[in-house]
mmCIF file of C-alpha atoms in Angstrom:
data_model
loop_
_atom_site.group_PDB
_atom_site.id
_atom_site.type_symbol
_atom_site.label_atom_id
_atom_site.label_comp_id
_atom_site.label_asym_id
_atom_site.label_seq_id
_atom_site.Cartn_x
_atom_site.Cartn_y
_atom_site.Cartn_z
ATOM 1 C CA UNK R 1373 93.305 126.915 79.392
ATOM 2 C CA UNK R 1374 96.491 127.381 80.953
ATOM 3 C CA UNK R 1375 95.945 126.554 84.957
ATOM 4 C CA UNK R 1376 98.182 126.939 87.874
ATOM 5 C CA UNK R 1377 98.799 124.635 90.675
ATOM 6 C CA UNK R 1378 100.630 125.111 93.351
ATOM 7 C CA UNK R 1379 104.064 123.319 92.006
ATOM 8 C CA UNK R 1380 103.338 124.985 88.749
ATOM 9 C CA UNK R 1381 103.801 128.665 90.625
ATOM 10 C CA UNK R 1382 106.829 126.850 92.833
ATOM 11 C CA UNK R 1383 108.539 126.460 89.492
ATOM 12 C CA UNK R 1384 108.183 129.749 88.304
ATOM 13 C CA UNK R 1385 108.880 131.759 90.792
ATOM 14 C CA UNK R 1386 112.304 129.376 91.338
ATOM 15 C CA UNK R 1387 112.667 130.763 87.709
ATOM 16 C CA UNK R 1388 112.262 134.257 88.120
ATOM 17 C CA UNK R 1389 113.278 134.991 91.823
ATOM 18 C CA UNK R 1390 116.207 131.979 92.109
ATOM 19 C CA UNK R 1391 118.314 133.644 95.162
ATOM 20 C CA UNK R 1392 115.217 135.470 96.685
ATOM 21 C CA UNK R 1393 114.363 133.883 100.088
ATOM 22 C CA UNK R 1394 111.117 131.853 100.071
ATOM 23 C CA UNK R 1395 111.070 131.358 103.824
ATOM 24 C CA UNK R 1396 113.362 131.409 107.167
ATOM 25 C CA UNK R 1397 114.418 128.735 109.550
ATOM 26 C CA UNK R 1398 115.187 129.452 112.645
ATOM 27 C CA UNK R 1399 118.473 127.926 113.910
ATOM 28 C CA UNK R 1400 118.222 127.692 117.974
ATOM 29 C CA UNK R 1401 121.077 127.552 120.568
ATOM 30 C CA UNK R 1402 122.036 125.584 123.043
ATOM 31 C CA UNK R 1403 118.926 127.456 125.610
ATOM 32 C CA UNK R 1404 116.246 127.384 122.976
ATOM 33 C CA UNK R 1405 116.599 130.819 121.846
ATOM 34 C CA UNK R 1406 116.935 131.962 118.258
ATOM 35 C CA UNK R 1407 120.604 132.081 117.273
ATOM 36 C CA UNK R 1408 120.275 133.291 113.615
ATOM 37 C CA UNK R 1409 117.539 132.756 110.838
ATOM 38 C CA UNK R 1410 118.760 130.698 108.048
ATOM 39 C CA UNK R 1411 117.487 131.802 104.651
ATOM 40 C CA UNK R 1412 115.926 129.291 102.140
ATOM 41 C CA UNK R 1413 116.080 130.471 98.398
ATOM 42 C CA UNK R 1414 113.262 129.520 95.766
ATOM 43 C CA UNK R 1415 115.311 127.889 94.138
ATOM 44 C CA UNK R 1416 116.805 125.574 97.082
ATOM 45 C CA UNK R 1417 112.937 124.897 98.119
ATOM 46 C CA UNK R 1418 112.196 123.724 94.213
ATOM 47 C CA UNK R 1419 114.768 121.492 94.797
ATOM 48 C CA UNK R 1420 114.202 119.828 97.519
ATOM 49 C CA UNK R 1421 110.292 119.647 96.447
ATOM 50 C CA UNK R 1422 111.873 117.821 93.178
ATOM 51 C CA UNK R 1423 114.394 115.782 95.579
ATOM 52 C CA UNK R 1424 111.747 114.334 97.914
ATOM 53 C CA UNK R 1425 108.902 113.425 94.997
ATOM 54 C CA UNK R 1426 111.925 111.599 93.710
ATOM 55 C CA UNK R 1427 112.112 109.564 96.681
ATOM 56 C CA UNK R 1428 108.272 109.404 97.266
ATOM 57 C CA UNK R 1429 108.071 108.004 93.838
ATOM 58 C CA UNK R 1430 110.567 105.246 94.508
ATOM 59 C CA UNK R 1431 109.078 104.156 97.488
ATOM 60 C CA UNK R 1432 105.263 103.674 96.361
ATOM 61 C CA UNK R 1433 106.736 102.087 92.937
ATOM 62 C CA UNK R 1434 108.200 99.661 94.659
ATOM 63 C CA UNK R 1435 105.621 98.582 96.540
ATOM 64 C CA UNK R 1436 103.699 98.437 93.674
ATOM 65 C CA UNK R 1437 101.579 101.639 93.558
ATOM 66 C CA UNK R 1438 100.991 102.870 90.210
ATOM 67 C CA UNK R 1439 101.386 106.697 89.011
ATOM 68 C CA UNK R 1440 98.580 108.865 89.945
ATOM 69 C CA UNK R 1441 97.265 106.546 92.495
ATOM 70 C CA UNK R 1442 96.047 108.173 96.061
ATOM 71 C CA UNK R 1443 97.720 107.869 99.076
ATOM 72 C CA UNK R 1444 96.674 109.021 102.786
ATOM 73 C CA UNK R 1445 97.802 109.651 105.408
ATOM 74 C CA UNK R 1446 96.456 109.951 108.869
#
């Protein structure tokens, strides 16, 4: 059975929709106000997901944590 989590549909649709935008940031000015909305593709988002489990990974290995193990945070 061929199931779908939530990275599995973060690579796809980085696949299919690369330069669509996944989400805005808002970029503020000086006063708090909304300057200009900066757009974030799917594929720049898969990235980054990829990027920072990367450096996740690093970190727990070495401090010893083994692959698969849980962490929590509170």
């Amino acid at each position: 059975m061929n199931y779908k989590t939530h990275l599995t549909v973060l690579e796809q649709s980085a696949a299919l929709y690369s330069s669509a935008s996944a989400f805005r940031l808002p970029r503020l000015s000086s006063d708090g106000s909304v300057d200009e909305w900066l757009s974030i593709s799917y594929r720049q988002f898969h990235l980054d997901v990829e990027r920072f489990a990367r450096h996740w990974h690093s970190v727990f290995s070495a401090r010893g944590l083994r692959p698969r193990s849980i962490v929590g945070l509170w």
